[in-house]
Structures are given as C-alpha cells and as structure tokens.
Short mmCIF file of C-alpha atoms in Angstrom, two decimals:
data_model
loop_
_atom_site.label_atom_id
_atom_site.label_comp_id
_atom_site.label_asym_id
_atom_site.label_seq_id
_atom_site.Cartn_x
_atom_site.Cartn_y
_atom_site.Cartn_z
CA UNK A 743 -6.69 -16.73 -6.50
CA UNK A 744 -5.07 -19.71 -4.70
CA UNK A 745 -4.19 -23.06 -6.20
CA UNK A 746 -3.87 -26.30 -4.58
CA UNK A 747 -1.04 -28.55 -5.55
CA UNK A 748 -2.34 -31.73 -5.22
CA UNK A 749 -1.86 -35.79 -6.14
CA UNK A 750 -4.71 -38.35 -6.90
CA UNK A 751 -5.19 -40.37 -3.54
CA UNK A 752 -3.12 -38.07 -1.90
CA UNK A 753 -4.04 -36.33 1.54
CA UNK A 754 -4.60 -33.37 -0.57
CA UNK A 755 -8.36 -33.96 -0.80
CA UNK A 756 -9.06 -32.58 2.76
CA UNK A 757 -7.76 -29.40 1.61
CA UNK A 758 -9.55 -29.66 -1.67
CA UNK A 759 -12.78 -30.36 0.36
CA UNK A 760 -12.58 -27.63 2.19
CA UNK A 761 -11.99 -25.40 0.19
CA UNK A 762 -15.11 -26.32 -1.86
CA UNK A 763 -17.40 -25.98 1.57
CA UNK A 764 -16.07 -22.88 2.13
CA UNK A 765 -16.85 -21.49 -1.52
CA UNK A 766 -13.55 -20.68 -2.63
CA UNK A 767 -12.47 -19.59 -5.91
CA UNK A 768 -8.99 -21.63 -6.53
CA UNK A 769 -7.45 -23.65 -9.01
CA UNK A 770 -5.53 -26.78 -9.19
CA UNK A 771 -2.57 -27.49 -10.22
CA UNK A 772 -1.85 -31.82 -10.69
CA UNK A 773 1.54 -32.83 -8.68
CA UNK A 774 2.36 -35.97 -10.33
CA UNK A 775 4.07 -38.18 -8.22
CA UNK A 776 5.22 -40.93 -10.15
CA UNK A 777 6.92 -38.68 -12.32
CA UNK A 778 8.64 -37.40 -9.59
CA UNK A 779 7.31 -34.26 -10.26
CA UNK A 780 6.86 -33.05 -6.24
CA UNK A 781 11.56 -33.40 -6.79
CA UNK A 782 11.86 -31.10 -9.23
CA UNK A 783 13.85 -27.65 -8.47
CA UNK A 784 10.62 -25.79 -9.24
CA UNK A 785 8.17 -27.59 -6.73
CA UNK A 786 10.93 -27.59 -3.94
CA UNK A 787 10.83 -23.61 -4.61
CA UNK A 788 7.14 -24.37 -3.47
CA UNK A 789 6.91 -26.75 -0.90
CA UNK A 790 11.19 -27.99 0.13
CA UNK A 791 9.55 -30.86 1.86
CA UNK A 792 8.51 -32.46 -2.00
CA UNK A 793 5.04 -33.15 -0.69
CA UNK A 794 1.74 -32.38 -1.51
CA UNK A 795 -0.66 -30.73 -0.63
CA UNK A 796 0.61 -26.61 -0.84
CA UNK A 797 -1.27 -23.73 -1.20
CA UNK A 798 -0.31 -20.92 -3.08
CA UNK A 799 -2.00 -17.67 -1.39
CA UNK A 800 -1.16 -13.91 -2.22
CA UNK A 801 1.20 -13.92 1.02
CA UNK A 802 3.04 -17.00 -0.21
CA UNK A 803 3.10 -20.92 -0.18
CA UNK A 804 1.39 -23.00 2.81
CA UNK A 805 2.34 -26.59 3.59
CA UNK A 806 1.29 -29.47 5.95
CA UNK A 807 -2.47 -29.93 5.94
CA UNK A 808 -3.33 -29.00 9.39
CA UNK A 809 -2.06 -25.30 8.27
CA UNK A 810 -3.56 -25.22 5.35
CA UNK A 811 -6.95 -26.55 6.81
CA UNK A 812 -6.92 -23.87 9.87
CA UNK A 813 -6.07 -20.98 6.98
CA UNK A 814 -9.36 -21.75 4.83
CA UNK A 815 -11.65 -22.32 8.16
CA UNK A 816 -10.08 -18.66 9.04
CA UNK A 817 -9.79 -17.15 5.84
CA UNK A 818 -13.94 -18.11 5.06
CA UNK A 819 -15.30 -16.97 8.44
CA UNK A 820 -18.87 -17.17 6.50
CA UNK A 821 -18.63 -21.25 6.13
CA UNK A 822 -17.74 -21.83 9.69
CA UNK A 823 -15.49 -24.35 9.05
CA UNK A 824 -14.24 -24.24 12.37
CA UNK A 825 -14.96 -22.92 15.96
CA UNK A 826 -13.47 -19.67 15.23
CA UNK A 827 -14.52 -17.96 18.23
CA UNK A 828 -13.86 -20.10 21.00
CA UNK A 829 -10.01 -20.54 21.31
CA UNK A 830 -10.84 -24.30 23.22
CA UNK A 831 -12.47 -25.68 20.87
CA UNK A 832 -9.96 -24.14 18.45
CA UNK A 833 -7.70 -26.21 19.63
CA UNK A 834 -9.29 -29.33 20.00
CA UNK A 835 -9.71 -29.40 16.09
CA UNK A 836 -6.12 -28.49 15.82
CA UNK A 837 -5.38 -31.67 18.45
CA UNK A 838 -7.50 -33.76 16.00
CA UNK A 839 -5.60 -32.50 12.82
CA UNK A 840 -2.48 -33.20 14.22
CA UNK A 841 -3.05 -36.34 15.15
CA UNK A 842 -4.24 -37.19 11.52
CA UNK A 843 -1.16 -35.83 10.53
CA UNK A 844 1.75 -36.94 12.84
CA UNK A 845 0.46 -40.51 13.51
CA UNK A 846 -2.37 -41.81 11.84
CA UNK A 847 -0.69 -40.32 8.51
CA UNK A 848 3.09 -41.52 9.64
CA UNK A 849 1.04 -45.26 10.16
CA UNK A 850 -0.17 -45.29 6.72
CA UNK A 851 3.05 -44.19 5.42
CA UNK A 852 4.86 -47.00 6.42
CA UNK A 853 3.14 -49.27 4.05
CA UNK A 854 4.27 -47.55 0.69
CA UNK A 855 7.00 -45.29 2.00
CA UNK A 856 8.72 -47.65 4.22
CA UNK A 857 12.30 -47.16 3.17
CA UNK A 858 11.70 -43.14 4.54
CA UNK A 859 12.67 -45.02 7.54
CA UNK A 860 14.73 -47.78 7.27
CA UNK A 861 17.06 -49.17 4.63
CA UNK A 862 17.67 -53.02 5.14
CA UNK A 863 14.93 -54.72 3.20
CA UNK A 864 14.07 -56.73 6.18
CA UNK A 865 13.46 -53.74 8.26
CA UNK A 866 11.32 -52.42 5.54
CA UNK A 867 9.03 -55.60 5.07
CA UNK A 868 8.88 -55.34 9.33
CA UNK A 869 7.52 -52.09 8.99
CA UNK A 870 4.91 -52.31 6.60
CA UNK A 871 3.97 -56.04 8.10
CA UNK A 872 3.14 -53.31 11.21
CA UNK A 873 0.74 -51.36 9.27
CA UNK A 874 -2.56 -53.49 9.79
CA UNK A 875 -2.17 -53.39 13.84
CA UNK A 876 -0.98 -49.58 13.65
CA UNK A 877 -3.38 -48.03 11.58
CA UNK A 878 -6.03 -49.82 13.42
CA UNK A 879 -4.93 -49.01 16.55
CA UNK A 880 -4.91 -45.38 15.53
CA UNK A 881 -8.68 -45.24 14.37
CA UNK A 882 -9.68 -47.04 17.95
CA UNK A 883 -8.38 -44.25 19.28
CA UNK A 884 -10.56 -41.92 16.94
CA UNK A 885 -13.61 -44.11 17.61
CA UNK A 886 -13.28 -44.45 21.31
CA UNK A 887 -11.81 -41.67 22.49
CA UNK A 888 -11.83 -38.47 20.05
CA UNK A 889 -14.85 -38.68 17.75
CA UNK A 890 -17.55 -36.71 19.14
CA UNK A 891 -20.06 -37.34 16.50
CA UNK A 892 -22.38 -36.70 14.55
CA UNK A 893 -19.22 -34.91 13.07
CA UNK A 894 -15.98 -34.66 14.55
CA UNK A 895 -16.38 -32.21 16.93
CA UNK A 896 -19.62 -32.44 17.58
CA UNK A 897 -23.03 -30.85 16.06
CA UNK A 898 -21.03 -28.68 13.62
CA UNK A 899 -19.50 -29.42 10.24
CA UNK A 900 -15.53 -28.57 10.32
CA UNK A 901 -12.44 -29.22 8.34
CA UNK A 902 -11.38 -31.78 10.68
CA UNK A 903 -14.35 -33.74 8.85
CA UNK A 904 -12.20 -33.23 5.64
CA UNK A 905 -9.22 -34.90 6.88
CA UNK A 906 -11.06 -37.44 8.68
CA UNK A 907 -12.64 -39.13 5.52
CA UNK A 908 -9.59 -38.38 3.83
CA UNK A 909 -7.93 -40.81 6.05
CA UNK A 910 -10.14 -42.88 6.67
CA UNK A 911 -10.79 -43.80 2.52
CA UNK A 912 -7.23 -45.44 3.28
CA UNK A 913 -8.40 -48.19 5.55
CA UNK A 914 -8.56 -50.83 3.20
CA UNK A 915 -5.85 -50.69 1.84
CA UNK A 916 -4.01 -50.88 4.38
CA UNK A 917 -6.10 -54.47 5.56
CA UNK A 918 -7.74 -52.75 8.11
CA UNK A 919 -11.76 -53.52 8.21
CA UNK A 920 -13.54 -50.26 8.30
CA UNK A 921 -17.10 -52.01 9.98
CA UNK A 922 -14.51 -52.37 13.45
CA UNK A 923 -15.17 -48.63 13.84
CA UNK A 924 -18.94 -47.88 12.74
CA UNK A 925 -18.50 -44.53 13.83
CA UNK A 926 -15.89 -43.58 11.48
CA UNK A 927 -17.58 -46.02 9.24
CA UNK A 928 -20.91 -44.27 9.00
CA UNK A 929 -18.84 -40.67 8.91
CA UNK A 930 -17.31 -41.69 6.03
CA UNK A 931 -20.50 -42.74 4.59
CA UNK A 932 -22.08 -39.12 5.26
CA UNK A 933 -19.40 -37.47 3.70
CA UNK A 934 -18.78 -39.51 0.71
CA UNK A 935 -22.46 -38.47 0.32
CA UNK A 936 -21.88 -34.54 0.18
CA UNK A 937 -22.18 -32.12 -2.86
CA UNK A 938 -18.32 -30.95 -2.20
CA UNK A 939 -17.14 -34.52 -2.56
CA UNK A 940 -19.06 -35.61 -5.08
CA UNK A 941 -17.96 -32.97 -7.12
CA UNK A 942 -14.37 -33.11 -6.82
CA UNK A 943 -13.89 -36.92 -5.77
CA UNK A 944 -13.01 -37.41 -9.35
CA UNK A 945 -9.61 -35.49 -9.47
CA UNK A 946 -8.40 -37.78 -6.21
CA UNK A 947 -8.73 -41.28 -8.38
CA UNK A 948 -6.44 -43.01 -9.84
#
C-alpha cells in the first residue's frame, strides 16, 4: 500500500488529492514540522531533502511533487489524471507542475523560509517584503498565459488541478488578493467544492 508523508498546510495536499481522485488505497503518515520531525535520521532515510511530501511505493520512496503527481496519474491509468497518451500534452502538465514547483513554490517560500537564502536579517526582511509582488506576478502568469480553463489543461480534470489549488489556497497569506486572477479564483472555488477535497481538507488544517 503506499503512504503519503505529509504536513498540515503543506504542498502535500496535491498529492493527497490525487491520490483520492484516482481511488487509491494509501495511508498517511503526519510529518510534523514544528517538531522538526522531517530532521530526524529516520525521515532523511526517506526523503534526504527533510521535506514533505514522499511517497512510499513497493519500489521505494518518491519525492518532489511533480514526481509524485506524474506516478499516480500513471500508476491509475483508469482515473485519467493526466493525458497519458499524448506525449505533448504530457508535457505541458509536466511544464505546469514545474513551474508550481520551482517558482511559484520558491516565491512563497521566501515569506516563512527566508533565511534558506540569506543570513543577514536585513536581507531576510528584503526577501519576504518581495513576496506580495512575486507571488503575484507568478499567478499573472498562470492567469494570462498558462491556464487553459475550465481546468488547467483544458476540458479534462488532471493532477495539475491538484497542485494548482494547492497553491493557490496560499494567496492570502502571502497579501496577495485572489479576485486579481478570477480565473484561478473561480478554479479554486470548483475544487474546494469536490468530494476528494472535502473529504480530506481536514488533515491539511492547522
């Protein structure tokens, strides 16, 4: 069976999502990161990175959520969770992922996580002064340019929806007015609406 290591609030919940759309029998296993749990010797020996989410599969331990997205879209064929048989298209979820994952992600990071990337205080309070104008930035990209709509990629329902809400929950905290993108906006909306989310949303509050 797999289990998802995951945190409350956490990017985790895309994986959790999907993995309820695609009718998967997993469990979960609670990281908790104020304890400091994801530094401990035996969650390194899962994921060395000390982040969640990882999957634990029979072949081993997946990381990064754009992995662990594309293995449960391929791994549940039945669900169609993703345009499995057209390698374009393939891709273009992949290209979304990513860029949920190396920028929009890095963005939000620097608001809680700052001192990942600097060390003078001053440098810090720069950086997360930034996150307003970065993280919107990033979803006028997603509005304008990448969103196909009514879903992500278009007519179909894929785990790039997952991450996409997942994301975008974190707009206000990060002083970012969600009505500037009503796409994403009303996305959001829709999916916040679903039976997957309703069911789990409750494991990814604090």
């Amino acid at each position: 069976m797999l289990k998802l290591f995951y945190a409350p609030s956490s990017s985790a919940l895309a994986a959790h999502i999907a993995l309820e759309e695609a009718g998967a029998s997993y469990e979960l296993a609670k990281v908790d990161l104020a304890a400091d749990e994801q530094r401990r010797p035996e969650y390194l020996k899962i994921n060395p990175n000390g982040r969640v989410p990882a999957l634990a599969t029979e072949r081993g331990h997946l990381s990064e959520n754009p992995a662990i997205l594309a293995y449960i879209a391929q791994s549940f064929p039945k669900a169609q969770l993703a345009p499995l048989d057209d390698p374009f298209a393939f891709a273009r979820m992949q290209a979304f992922n990513n860029y949920l994952s190396s920028t929009v992600h890095v963005a939000h990071s620097h608001n809680r996580r700052a001192a990942r990337w600097a060390d003078d205080p001053a440098a810090i309070a720069d950086l997360r002064r930034k996150v307003p104008e970065t993280m919107a930035a990033c979803f006028e990209v997603i509005e304008n340019a990448m969103f196909v709509g009514p879903w992500v990629m278009g007519a179909d329902f894929t785990v790039a929806d997952c991450y996409l809400f997942t994301l975008a929950r974190w707009l206000e905290q990060d002083e970012v007015d969600p009505k500037r993108f009503p796409k994403v906006l009303d996305h959001r909306n829709r999916m916040a609406e679903r039976a997957s989310v309703k069911k789990i949303i409750v494991h990814h509050a604090r």
